[in-house]
Coordinates of C-alpha atoms in Angstrom, one line a residue:
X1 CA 0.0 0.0 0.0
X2 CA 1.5 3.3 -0.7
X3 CA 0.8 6.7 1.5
X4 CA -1.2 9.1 0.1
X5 CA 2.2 11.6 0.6
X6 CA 4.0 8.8 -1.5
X7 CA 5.5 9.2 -4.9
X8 CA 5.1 5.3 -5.6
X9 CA 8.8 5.0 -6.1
X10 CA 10.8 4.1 -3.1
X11 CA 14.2 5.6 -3.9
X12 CA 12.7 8.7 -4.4
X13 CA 10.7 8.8 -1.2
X14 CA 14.3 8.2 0.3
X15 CA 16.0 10.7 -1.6
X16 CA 13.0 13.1 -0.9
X17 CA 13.5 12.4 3.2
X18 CA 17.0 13.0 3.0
X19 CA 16.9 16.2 0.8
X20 CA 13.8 17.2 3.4
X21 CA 16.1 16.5 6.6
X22 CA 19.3 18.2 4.9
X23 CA 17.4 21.2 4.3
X24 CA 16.3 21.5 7.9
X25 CA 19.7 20.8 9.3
X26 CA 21.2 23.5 6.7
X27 CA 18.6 25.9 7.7
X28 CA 18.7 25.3 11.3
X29 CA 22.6 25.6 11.0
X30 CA 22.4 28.9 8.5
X31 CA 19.9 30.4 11.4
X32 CA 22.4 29.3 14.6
X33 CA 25.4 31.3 12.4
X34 CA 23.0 34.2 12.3
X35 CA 22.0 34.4 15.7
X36 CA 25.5 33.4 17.0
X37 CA 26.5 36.3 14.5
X38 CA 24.4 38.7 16.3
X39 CA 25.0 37.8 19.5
X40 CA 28.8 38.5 19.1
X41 CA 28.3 41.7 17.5
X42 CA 26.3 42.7 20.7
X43 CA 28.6 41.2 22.9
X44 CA 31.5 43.4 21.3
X45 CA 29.5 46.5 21.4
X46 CA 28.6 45.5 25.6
X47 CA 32.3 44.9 25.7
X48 CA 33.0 48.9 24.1
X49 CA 30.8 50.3 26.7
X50 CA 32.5 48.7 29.5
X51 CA 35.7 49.7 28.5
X52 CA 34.1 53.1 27.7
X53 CA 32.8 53.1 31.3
X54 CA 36.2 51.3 33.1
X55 CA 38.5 52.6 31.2
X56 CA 41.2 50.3 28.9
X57 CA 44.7 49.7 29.6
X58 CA 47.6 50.7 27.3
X59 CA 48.1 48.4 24.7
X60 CA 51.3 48.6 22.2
X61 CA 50.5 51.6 20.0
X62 CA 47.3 52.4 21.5
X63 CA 47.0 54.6 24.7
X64 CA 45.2 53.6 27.3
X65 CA 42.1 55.5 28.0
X66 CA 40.6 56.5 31.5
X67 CA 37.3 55.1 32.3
X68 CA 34.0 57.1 32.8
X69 CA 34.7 57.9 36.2
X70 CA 38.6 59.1 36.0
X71 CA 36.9 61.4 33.4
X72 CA 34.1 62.7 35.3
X73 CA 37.2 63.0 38.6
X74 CA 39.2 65.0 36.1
X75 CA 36.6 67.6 34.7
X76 CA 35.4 67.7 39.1
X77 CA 39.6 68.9 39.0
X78 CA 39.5 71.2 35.9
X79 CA 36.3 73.2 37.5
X80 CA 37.6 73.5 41.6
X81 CA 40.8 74.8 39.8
X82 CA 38.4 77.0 37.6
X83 CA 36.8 78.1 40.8
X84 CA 39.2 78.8 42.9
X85 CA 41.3 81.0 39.9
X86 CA 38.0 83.0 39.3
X87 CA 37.5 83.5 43.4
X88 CA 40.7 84.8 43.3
X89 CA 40.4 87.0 40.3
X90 CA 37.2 88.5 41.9
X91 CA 37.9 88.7 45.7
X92 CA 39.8 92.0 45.6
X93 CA 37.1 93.7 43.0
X94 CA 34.8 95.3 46.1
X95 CA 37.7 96.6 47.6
X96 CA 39.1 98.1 44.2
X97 CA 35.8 99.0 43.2
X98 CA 35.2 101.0 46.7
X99 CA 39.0 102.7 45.7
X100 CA 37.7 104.0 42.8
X101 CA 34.4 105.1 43.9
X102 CA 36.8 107.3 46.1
X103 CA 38.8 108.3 44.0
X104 CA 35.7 109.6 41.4
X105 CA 33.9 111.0 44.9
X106 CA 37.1 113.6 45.3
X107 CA 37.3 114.4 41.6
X108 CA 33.8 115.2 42.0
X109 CA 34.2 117.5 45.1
X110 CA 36.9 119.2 43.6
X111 CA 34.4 119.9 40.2
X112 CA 31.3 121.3 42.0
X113 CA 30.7 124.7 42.7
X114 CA 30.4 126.3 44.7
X115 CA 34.0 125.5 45.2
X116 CA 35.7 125.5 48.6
X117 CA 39.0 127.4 48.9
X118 CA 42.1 125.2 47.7
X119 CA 39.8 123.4 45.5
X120 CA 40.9 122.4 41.7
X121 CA 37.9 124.5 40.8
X122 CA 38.6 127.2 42.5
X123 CA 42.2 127.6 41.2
X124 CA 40.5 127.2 37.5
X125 CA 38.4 130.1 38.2
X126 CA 41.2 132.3 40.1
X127 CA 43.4 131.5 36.4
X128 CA 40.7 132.1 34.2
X129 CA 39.8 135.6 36.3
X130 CA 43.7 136.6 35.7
X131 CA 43.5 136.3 32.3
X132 CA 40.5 138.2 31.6
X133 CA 38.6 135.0 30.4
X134 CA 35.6 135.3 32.8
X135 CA 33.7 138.0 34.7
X136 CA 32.9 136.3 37.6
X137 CA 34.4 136.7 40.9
X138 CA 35.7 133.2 42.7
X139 CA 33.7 132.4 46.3
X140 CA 35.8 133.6 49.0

């Protein structure tokens, strides 16, 4: 009796099989390379970010390079040494600020009028009266 799935000849029901089951083992083998392909790729990328993040030692004609953290400790560094420049850079502005605000206050005084005797104003006005340049009399 032959199976309704039967070609009638046995040799190539056999042949058939076999073609069937190499296929499958091909495939099954063609779609383990794939996966195992895949799974390395990611497992070299997983392996970057940990040396990204730990750092990687110096290897012959490649430096080594810090991890995440000795780069994160370094920049903490490069901005207390930023702060501490700036701090100093700043801390003696009020002081030279309240110098100057001096300094402008007597330049001011010596400007106004009425001016007091012995003032920079005054002396302009006692020079200009001398030489006939001004009618006014200086405050006494």
């Amino acid at each position: 009796m032959i199976a309704a799935d039967s070609t009638g000849v046995p040799a190539i029901d056999d042949l058939a099989l076999w073609a069937l089951a190499v296929g499958a083992i091909l495939g099954t083998g063609v779609a383990l390379w794939k996966a195992l392909a895949a799974l390395l790729r990611a497992g070299r990328r997983g392996a970057r970010a940990v040396d990204d993040i730990i750092g990687a030692p110096a290897r012959p004609g490649t430096p080594a390079r810090p991890g995440l953290l000795d780069r994160i400790s370094s920049m903490e560094r490069q901005m207390c040494d930023l702060d501490r420049r700036v701090a100093e850079q700043v801390a003696p502005l009020p002081e030279r600020l309240d110098e100057l605000t001096e300094r402008v206050t007597q330049i001011e005084d010596q400007l106004r009028p009425p001016a007091a005797p012995g003032t920079l104003r005054r002396q302009v006005d006692l020079v200009a009266r001398r030489i006939g340049a001004t009618e006014e009399e200086p405050d006494n």
